[in-house]
Amino acid sequence: MLGARCLLRALRSCSSAPCPRPKPPARLSVRDALRVQSPSGERVTVQGWVRSVRSQKEVLFLHVNDGSSLESLQIVADSNLESRELDFGCSVEIQGQLVKSPYKRQNVELKAEKIEVVGTCDPKDFPLKYKDRPPLEYLRQFPHLRCRTNALGSILRVRSEATAAIHSFFKDNGFVHIHTPIITSNDCEGAGELFQVEPSSKIKVPEENFFDVPAFLTVSGQLHLEVMSGYRIFFSLLF
């Protein structure tokens, strides 16, 4: 009788205890996924745009990029995950296991378990084409798409690294980065004749000014920088 009561209490405690829920897959960028040195099959979620689709009888290969890296992440999936909406330029969310890649050119690849097309793309109307290198003059017409190309992506990364290095050098040597005003009341180098800021009302009153004083778009930050540089010299002489 005592054993039956203990068994009943154990069953009640097991039924009332919350069941452990599986951990949701970690969301990684393409750059972070490619940096994994020793993948152990952890489940992750990756979002990005499809750069290439290659379908075989039993295997589906995708290359996905989200802009965080010039190199794309290869997705390997079963052919039953292929859909009509899965095409070049579409945005996807992929869940799967991050595993070691058997190819020498890449360290990891994502073995997809679920592929969801978030945004469709018609390759006929899409300005960028697969395996096409459009000239820069053509890319200027599409400012929201040109950063997806490797050419513009490389240029922006080089400029970012150069700017960061310059700022780091001057900061380590005690300099202060100063942002000069864009709108100023100083008519520098005759800029007020062309770039005066006025109210947007259709009927303009000569005595009415947006800032109660005549304001202009500055064409030179040198005037304000000279004031700041003089202040630094005076400050250094005091101490």
PDB file of C-alpha atoms in Angstrom:
ATOM      1  CA  MET A   1       0.000   0.000   0.000  1.00  0.00           C
ATOM      2  CA  LEU A   2       2.841   2.365   0.848  1.00  0.00           C
ATOM      3  CA  GLY A   3       4.580   1.568  -2.428  1.00  0.00           C
ATOM      4  CA  ALA A   4       1.424   2.349  -4.400  1.00  0.00           C
ATOM      5  CA  ARG A   5       1.125   5.775  -2.724  1.00  0.00           C
ATOM      6  CA  CYS A   6       4.752   6.622  -3.489  1.00  0.00           C
ATOM      7  CA  LEU A   7       4.255   5.597  -7.089  1.00  0.00           C
ATOM      8  CA  LEU A   8       1.136   7.776  -7.354  1.00  0.00           C
ATOM      9  CA  ARG A   9       2.990  10.794  -5.935  1.00  0.00           C
ATOM     10  CA  ALA A  10       5.833  10.262  -8.416  1.00  0.00           C
ATOM     11  CA  LEU A  11       3.396  10.125 -11.323  1.00  0.00           C
ATOM     12  CA  ARG A  12       1.699  13.336 -10.190  1.00  0.00           C
ATOM     13  CA  SER A  13       5.020  15.167  -9.831  1.00  0.00           C
ATOM     14  CA  CYS A  14       6.117  14.022 -13.280  1.00  0.00           C
ATOM     15  CA  SER A  15       2.853  15.119 -14.882  1.00  0.00           C
ATOM     16  CA  SER A  16       2.941  18.559 -13.217  1.00  0.00           C
ATOM     17  CA  ALA A  17       6.621  19.223 -14.010  1.00  0.00           C
ATOM     18  CA  PRO A  18       7.123  21.374 -17.111  1.00  0.00           C
ATOM     19  CA  CYS A  19       8.558  19.552 -20.102  1.00  0.00           C
ATOM     20  CA  PRO A  20      11.906  20.906 -21.230  1.00  0.00           C
ATOM     21  CA  ARG A  21      11.548  22.810 -24.497  1.00  0.00           C
ATOM     22  CA  PRO A  22      14.199  22.559 -27.171  1.00  0.00           C
ATOM     23  CA  LYS A  23      16.364  25.645 -27.501  1.00  0.00           C
ATOM     24  CA  PRO A  24      15.551  27.812 -30.514  1.00  0.00           C
ATOM     25  CA  PRO A  25      18.267  27.889 -33.167  1.00  0.00           C
ATOM     26  CA  ALA A  26      20.765  30.706 -32.780  1.00  0.00           C
ATOM     27  CA  ARG A  27      20.500  33.484 -35.352  1.00  0.00           C
ATOM     28  CA  LEU A  28      23.824  34.076 -37.084  1.00  0.00           C
ATOM     29  CA  SER A  29      24.973  36.407 -39.794  1.00  0.00           C
ATOM     30  CA  VAL A  30      26.778  34.994 -42.799  1.00  0.00           C
ATOM     31  CA  ARG A  31      30.052  36.453 -41.537  1.00  0.00           C
ATOM     32  CA  ASP A  32      29.687  34.823 -38.108  1.00  0.00           C
ATOM     33  CA  ALA A  33      28.708  31.510 -39.678  1.00  0.00           C
ATOM     34  CA  LEU A  34      31.775  31.515 -41.926  1.00  0.00           C
ATOM     35  CA  ARG A  35      34.037  32.303 -38.957  1.00  0.00           C
ATOM     36  CA  VAL A  36      33.077  29.131 -37.080  1.00  0.00           C
ATOM     37  CA  GLN A  37      36.259  27.072 -37.028  1.00  0.00           C
ATOM     38  CA  SER A  38      35.017  23.734 -35.681  1.00  0.00           C
ATOM     39  CA  PRO A  39      31.296  23.299 -36.430  1.00  0.00           C
ATOM     40  CA  SER A  40      29.666  20.545 -34.400  1.00  0.00           C
ATOM     41  CA  GLY A  41      26.263  20.417 -36.047  1.00  0.00           C
ATOM     42  CA  GLU A  42      24.643  23.196 -34.012  1.00  0.00           C
ATOM     43  CA  ARG A  43      21.267  24.380 -35.281  1.00  0.00           C
ATOM     44  CA  VAL A  44      21.312  27.977 -36.530  1.00  0.00           C
ATOM     45  CA  THR A  45      19.140  30.390 -38.487  1.00  0.00           C
ATOM     46  CA  VAL A  46      20.534  32.459 -41.351  1.00  0.00           C
ATOM     47  CA  GLN A  47      18.780  35.205 -43.305  1.00  0.00           C
ATOM     48  CA  GLY A  48      19.861  36.775 -46.568  1.00  0.00           C
ATOM     49  CA  TRP A  49      19.450  37.056 -50.323  1.00  0.00           C
ATOM     50  CA  VAL A  50      19.944  34.174 -52.709  1.00  0.00           C
ATOM     51  CA  ARG A  51      22.877  34.718 -55.046  1.00  0.00           C
ATOM     52  CA  SER A  52      22.753  31.398 -56.871  1.00  0.00           C
ATOM     53  CA  VAL A  53      20.526  28.334 -57.126  1.00  0.00           C
ATOM     54  CA  ARG A  54      21.748  24.992 -58.409  1.00  0.00           C
ATOM     55  CA  SER A  55      19.316  22.107 -58.354  1.00  0.00           C
ATOM     56  CA  GLN A  56      20.204  18.469 -58.926  1.00  0.00           C
ATOM     57  CA  LYS A  57      18.146  15.310 -58.675  1.00  0.00           C
ATOM     58  CA  GLU A  58      18.583  14.784 -54.942  1.00  0.00           C
ATOM     59  CA  VAL A  59      20.514  17.828 -53.715  1.00  0.00           C
ATOM     60  CA  LEU A  60      19.805  21.557 -53.822  1.00  0.00           C
ATOM     61  CA  PHE A  61      22.686  24.040 -53.542  1.00  0.00           C
ATOM     62  CA  LEU A  62      22.175  27.693 -52.606  1.00  0.00           C
ATOM     63  CA  HIS A  63      24.542  30.582 -51.976  1.00  0.00           C
ATOM     64  CA  VAL A  64      23.145  33.120 -49.519  1.00  0.00           C
ATOM     65  CA  ASN A  65      24.575  36.509 -48.548  1.00  0.00           C
ATOM     66  CA  ASP A  66      23.278  39.150 -46.138  1.00  0.00           C
ATOM     67  CA  GLY A  67      25.845  41.883 -46.793  1.00  0.00           C
ATOM     68  CA  SER A  68      27.974  41.145 -43.731  1.00  0.00           C
ATOM     69  CA  SER A  69      30.652  39.406 -45.833  1.00  0.00           C
ATOM     70  CA  LEU A  70      31.841  39.383 -49.425  1.00  0.00           C
ATOM     71  CA  GLU A  71      31.854  35.589 -49.336  1.00  0.00           C
ATOM     72  CA  SER A  72      28.514  33.777 -49.474  1.00  0.00           C
ATOM     73  CA  LEU A  73      27.431  30.849 -47.327  1.00  0.00           C
ATOM     74  CA  GLN A  74      26.687  27.608 -49.140  1.00  0.00           C
ATOM     75  CA  ILE A  75      23.394  25.928 -48.295  1.00  0.00           C
ATOM     76  CA  VAL A  76      22.922  22.212 -48.936  1.00  0.00           C
ATOM     77  CA  ALA A  77      19.353  20.904 -48.861  1.00  0.00           C
ATOM     78  CA  ASP A  78      17.224  18.055 -50.106  1.00  0.00           C
ATOM     79  CA  SER A  79      15.547  18.553 -53.453  1.00  0.00           C
ATOM     80  CA  ASN A  80      12.093  18.378 -51.842  1.00  0.00           C
ATOM     81  CA  LEU A  81      12.745  21.787 -50.211  1.00  0.00           C
ATOM     82  CA  GLU A  82      12.887  23.471 -53.614  1.00  0.00           C
ATOM     83  CA  SER A  83       9.981  25.745 -54.549  1.00  0.00           C
ATOM     84  CA  ARG A  84       9.028  27.939 -57.468  1.00  0.00           C
ATOM     85  CA  GLU A  85       9.576  31.102 -55.433  1.00  0.00           C
ATOM     86  CA  LEU A  86      13.167  30.120 -54.681  1.00  0.00           C
ATOM     87  CA  ASP A  87      15.143  32.073 -57.255  1.00  0.00           C
ATOM     88  CA  PHE A  88      18.036  34.483 -57.675  1.00  0.00           C
ATOM     89  CA  GLY A  89      17.496  37.713 -55.718  1.00  0.00           C
ATOM     90  CA  CYS A  90      14.799  36.492 -53.341  1.00  0.00           C
ATOM     91  CA  SER A  91      15.183  36.862 -49.571  1.00  0.00           C
ATOM     92  CA  VAL A  92      15.093  33.718 -47.465  1.00  0.00           C
ATOM     93  CA  GLU A  93      15.286  32.477 -43.896  1.00  0.00           C
ATOM     94  CA  ILE A  94      16.998  29.131 -43.492  1.00  0.00           C
ATOM     95  CA  GLN A  95      17.212  26.861 -40.477  1.00  0.00           C
ATOM     96  CA  GLY A  96      19.602  23.958 -40.334  1.00  0.00           C
ATOM     97  CA  GLN A  97      22.799  22.481 -38.996  1.00  0.00           C
ATOM     98  CA  LEU A  98      26.183  24.104 -39.424  1.00  0.00           C
ATOM     99  CA  VAL A  99      28.586  21.347 -40.457  1.00  0.00           C
ATOM    100  CA  LYS A 100      32.105  20.962 -41.790  1.00  0.00           C
ATOM    101  CA  SER A 101      32.321  21.379 -45.535  1.00  0.00           C
ATOM    102  CA  PRO A 102      34.084  18.667 -47.560  1.00  0.00           C
ATOM    103  CA  TYR A 103      35.309  21.250 -50.073  1.00  0.00           C
ATOM    104  CA  LYS A 104      38.658  22.981 -49.678  1.00  0.00           C
ATOM    105  CA  ARG A 105      37.499  26.463 -50.661  1.00  0.00           C
ATOM    106  CA  GLN A 106      35.115  26.771 -47.715  1.00  0.00           C
ATOM    107  CA  ASN A 107      35.286  25.775 -44.082  1.00  0.00           C
ATOM    108  CA  VAL A 108      31.607  25.351 -43.225  1.00  0.00           C
ATOM    109  CA  GLU A 109      28.268  24.886 -44.923  1.00  0.00           C
ATOM    110  CA  LEU A 110      24.683  24.876 -43.729  1.00  0.00           C
ATOM    111  CA  LYS A 111      22.680  21.684 -44.051  1.00  0.00           C
ATOM    112  CA  ALA A 112      19.183  23.099 -44.407  1.00  0.00           C
ATOM    113  CA  GLU A 113      16.185  21.656 -42.616  1.00  0.00           C
ATOM    114  CA  LYS A 114      13.728  24.438 -43.465  1.00  0.00           C
ATOM    115  CA  ILE A 115      13.790  27.098 -46.183  1.00  0.00           C
ATOM    116  CA  GLU A 116      11.277  29.947 -46.035  1.00  0.00           C
ATOM    117  CA  VAL A 117      11.037  32.499 -48.837  1.00  0.00           C
ATOM    118  CA  VAL A 118      10.433  35.845 -47.123  1.00  0.00           C
ATOM    119  CA  GLY A 119      10.412  38.003 -50.259  1.00  0.00           C
ATOM    120  CA  THR A 120       9.969  36.797 -53.810  1.00  0.00           C
ATOM    121  CA  CYS A 121      11.917  38.117 -56.788  1.00  0.00           C
ATOM    122  CA  ASP A 122      11.220  37.908 -60.496  1.00  0.00           C
ATOM    123  CA  PRO A 123      14.595  37.354 -62.198  1.00  0.00           C
ATOM    124  CA  LYS A 124      13.263  38.851 -65.441  1.00  0.00           C
ATOM    125  CA  ASP A 125      12.459  42.215 -63.864  1.00  0.00           C
ATOM    126  CA  PHE A 126      15.337  42.222 -61.353  1.00  0.00           C
ATOM    127  CA  PRO A 127      18.013  44.732 -62.494  1.00  0.00           C
ATOM    128  CA  LEU A 128      20.911  42.489 -61.435  1.00  0.00           C
ATOM    129  CA  LYS A 129      21.446  39.237 -63.301  1.00  0.00           C
ATOM    130  CA  TYR A 130      23.109  36.021 -62.216  1.00  0.00           C
ATOM    131  CA  LYS A 131      26.817  35.799 -63.168  1.00  0.00           C
ATOM    132  CA  ASP A 132      26.662  39.318 -64.624  1.00  0.00           C
ATOM    133  CA  ARG A 133      29.088  42.131 -63.823  1.00  0.00           C
ATOM    134  CA  PRO A 134      27.325  45.378 -64.714  1.00  0.00           C
ATOM    135  CA  PRO A 135      29.398  48.563 -65.105  1.00  0.00           C
ATOM    136  CA  LEU A 136      29.417  51.187 -62.378  1.00  0.00           C
ATOM    137  CA  GLU A 137      27.448  53.605 -64.589  1.00  0.00           C
ATOM    138  CA  TYR A 138      24.608  51.087 -64.655  1.00  0.00           C
ATOM    139  CA  LEU A 139      24.737  50.458 -60.892  1.00  0.00           C
ATOM    140  CA  ARG A 140      24.342  54.180 -60.148  1.00  0.00           C
ATOM    141  CA  GLN A 141      20.732  53.893 -61.302  1.00  0.00           C
ATOM    142  CA  PHE A 142      19.924  51.494 -58.432  1.00  0.00           C
ATOM    143  CA  PRO A 143      21.358  52.883 -55.157  1.00  0.00           C
ATOM    144  CA  HIS A 144      19.396  50.350 -53.067  1.00  0.00           C
ATOM    145  CA  LEU A 145      20.909  47.383 -54.938  1.00  0.00           C
ATOM    146  CA  ARG A 146      24.452  48.433 -55.832  1.00  0.00           C
ATOM    147  CA  CYS A 147      25.775  47.647 -52.338  1.00  0.00           C
ATOM    148  CA  ARG A 148      24.962  43.963 -52.949  1.00  0.00           C
ATOM    149  CA  THR A 149      27.630  43.687 -55.610  1.00  0.00           C
ATOM    150  CA  ASN A 150      31.169  42.680 -54.671  1.00  0.00           C
ATOM    151  CA  ALA A 151      32.646  45.696 -56.461  1.00  0.00           C
ATOM    152  CA  LEU A 152      30.784  48.324 -54.435  1.00  0.00           C
ATOM    153  CA  GLY A 153      30.967  46.182 -51.299  1.00  0.00           C
ATOM    154  CA  SER A 154      34.755  46.035 -51.565  1.00  0.00           C
ATOM    155  CA  ILE A 155      35.033  49.795 -52.131  1.00  0.00           C
ATOM    156  CA  LEU A 156      32.878  50.588 -49.094  1.00  0.00           C
ATOM    157  CA  ARG A 157      34.883  48.211 -46.900  1.00  0.00           C
ATOM    158  CA  VAL A 158      38.215  49.701 -47.988  1.00  0.00           C
ATOM    159  CA  ARG A 159      36.953  53.223 -47.282  1.00  0.00           C
ATOM    160  CA  SER A 160      35.608  52.123 -43.905  1.00  0.00           C
ATOM    161  CA  GLU A 161      38.931  50.595 -42.858  1.00  0.00           C
ATOM    162  CA  ALA A 162      40.899  53.637 -44.075  1.00  0.00           C
ATOM    163  CA  THR A 163      38.593  56.051 -42.231  1.00  0.00           C
ATOM    164  CA  ALA A 164      38.776  53.987 -39.035  1.00  0.00           C
ATOM    165  CA  ALA A 165      42.591  53.896 -39.207  1.00  0.00           C
ATOM    166  CA  ILE A 166      42.838  57.676 -39.717  1.00  0.00           C
ATOM    167  CA  HIS A 167      40.454  58.406 -36.854  1.00  0.00           C
ATOM    168  CA  SER A 168      42.293  55.979 -34.591  1.00  0.00           C
ATOM    169  CA  PHE A 169      45.649  57.613 -35.351  1.00  0.00           C
ATOM    170  CA  PHE A 170      44.470  61.137 -34.555  1.00  0.00           C
ATOM    171  CA  LYS A 171      42.563  59.993 -31.455  1.00  0.00           C
ATOM    172  CA  ASP A 172      45.662  58.268 -30.071  1.00  0.00           C
ATOM    173  CA  ASN A 173      47.594  61.507 -30.576  1.00  0.00           C
ATOM    174  CA  GLY A 174      45.152  63.657 -28.631  1.00  0.00           C
ATOM    175  CA  PHE A 175      43.112  65.191 -31.453  1.00  0.00           C
ATOM    176  CA  VAL A 176      39.361  65.810 -31.308  1.00  0.00           C
ATOM    177  CA  HIS A 177      37.056  65.146 -34.240  1.00  0.00           C
ATOM    178  CA  ILE A 178      34.944  68.271 -34.847  1.00  0.00           C
ATOM    179  CA  HIS A 179      31.761  68.369 -36.920  1.00  0.00           C
ATOM    180  CA  THR A 180      31.381  71.837 -38.376  1.00  0.00           C
ATOM    181  CA  PRO A 181      27.857  73.257 -38.850  1.00  0.00           C
ATOM    182  CA  ILE A 182      26.022  72.569 -42.098  1.00  0.00           C
ATOM    183  CA  ILE A 183      23.702  75.552 -41.666  1.00  0.00           C
ATOM    184  CA  THR A 184      25.407  78.740 -40.523  1.00  0.00           C
ATOM    185  CA  SER A 185      24.717  82.449 -40.257  1.00  0.00           C
ATOM    186  CA  ASN A 186      28.139  83.270 -41.665  1.00  0.00           C
ATOM    187  CA  ASP A 187      28.107  84.039 -45.366  1.00  0.00           C
ATOM    188  CA  CYS A 188      31.374  82.302 -46.141  1.00  0.00           C
ATOM    189  CA  GLU A 189      32.957  82.848 -49.567  1.00  0.00           C
ATOM    190  CA  GLY A 190      29.785  84.287 -51.028  1.00  0.00           C
ATOM    191  CA  ALA A 191      27.701  81.144 -50.455  1.00  0.00           C
ATOM    192  CA  GLY A 192      24.700  83.228 -49.363  1.00  0.00           C
ATOM    193  CA  GLU A 193      24.099  84.288 -52.936  1.00  0.00           C
ATOM    194  CA  LEU A 194      23.276  80.698 -53.913  1.00  0.00           C
ATOM    195  CA  PHE A 195      22.567  78.626 -50.784  1.00  0.00           C
ATOM    196  CA  GLN A 196      20.375  80.680 -48.484  1.00  0.00           C
ATOM    197  CA  VAL A 197      17.865  78.790 -46.287  1.00  0.00           C
ATOM    198  CA  GLU A 198      14.379  80.277 -46.629  1.00  0.00           C
ATOM    199  CA  PRO A 199      10.866  79.289 -45.487  1.00  0.00           C
ATOM    200  CA  SER A 200       8.970  76.861 -47.689  1.00  0.00           C
ATOM    201  CA  SER A 201       5.841  79.053 -47.863  1.00  0.00           C
ATOM    202  CA  LYS A 202       4.697  80.094 -51.306  1.00  0.00           C
ATOM    203  CA  ILE A 203       4.409  83.745 -50.284  1.00  0.00           C
ATOM    204  CA  LYS A 204       7.822  84.882 -49.102  1.00  0.00           C
ATOM    205  CA  VAL A 205       8.113  87.801 -46.738  1.00  0.00           C
ATOM    206  CA  PRO A 206      11.414  89.661 -47.100  1.00  0.00           C
ATOM    207  CA  GLU A 207      11.713  90.198 -43.332  1.00  0.00           C
ATOM    208  CA  GLU A 208      10.871  86.556 -42.490  1.00  0.00           C
ATOM    209  CA  ASN A 209      13.777  84.201 -41.862  1.00  0.00           C
ATOM    210  CA  PHE A 210      13.724  80.588 -40.799  1.00  0.00           C
ATOM    211  CA  PHE A 211      16.131  81.128 -37.889  1.00  0.00           C
ATOM    212  CA  ASP A 212      15.225  84.797 -37.215  1.00  0.00           C
ATOM    213  CA  VAL A 213      18.533  85.648 -38.875  1.00  0.00           C
ATOM    214  CA  PRO A 214      19.743  84.972 -42.424  1.00  0.00           C
ATOM    215  CA  ALA A 215      20.993  81.369 -42.603  1.00  0.00           C
ATOM    216  CA  PHE A 216      23.097  79.749 -45.311  1.00  0.00           C
ATOM    217  CA  LEU A 217      24.404  76.353 -46.283  1.00  0.00           C
ATOM    218  CA  THR A 218      28.079  76.445 -45.507  1.00  0.00           C
ATOM    219  CA  VAL A 219      30.552  75.762 -48.293  1.00  0.00           C
ATOM    220  CA  SER A 220      33.595  75.630 -46.030  1.00  0.00           C
ATOM    221  CA  GLY A 221      34.214  74.338 -42.514  1.00  0.00           C
ATOM    222  CA  GLN A 222      37.567  76.076 -42.362  1.00  0.00           C
ATOM    223  CA  LEU A 223      36.144  79.133 -40.588  1.00  0.00           C
ATOM    224  CA  HIS A 224      34.882  77.072 -37.638  1.00  0.00           C
ATOM    225  CA  LEU A 225      37.981  74.871 -37.576  1.00  0.00           C
ATOM    226  CA  GLU A 226      40.219  77.923 -37.285  1.00  0.00           C
ATOM    227  CA  VAL A 227      38.315  78.975 -34.164  1.00  0.00           C
ATOM    228  CA  MET A 228      38.689  75.522 -32.639  1.00  0.00           C
ATOM    229  CA  SER A 229      42.399  75.314 -33.456  1.00  0.00           C
ATOM    230  CA  GLY A 230      42.998  78.706 -31.841  1.00  0.00           C
ATOM    231  CA  TYR A 231      41.156  77.537 -28.728  1.00  0.00           C
ATOM    232  CA  ARG A 232      43.403  74.477 -28.500  1.00  0.00           C
ATOM    233  CA  ILE A 233      46.532  76.615 -28.746  1.00  0.00           C
ATOM    234  CA  PHE A 234      45.263  78.914 -26.010  1.00  0.00           C
ATOM    235  CA  PHE A 235      44.342  75.922 -23.851  1.00  0.00           C
ATOM    236  CA  SER A 236      47.826  74.422 -24.259  1.00  0.00           C
ATOM    237  CA  LEU A 237      49.488  77.706 -23.273  1.00  0.00           C
ATOM    238  CA  LEU A 238      47.490  77.906 -20.066  1.00  0.00           C
ATOM    239  CA  PHE A 239      48.582  74.471 -18.918  1.00  0.00           C
TER     240      PHE A 239
END
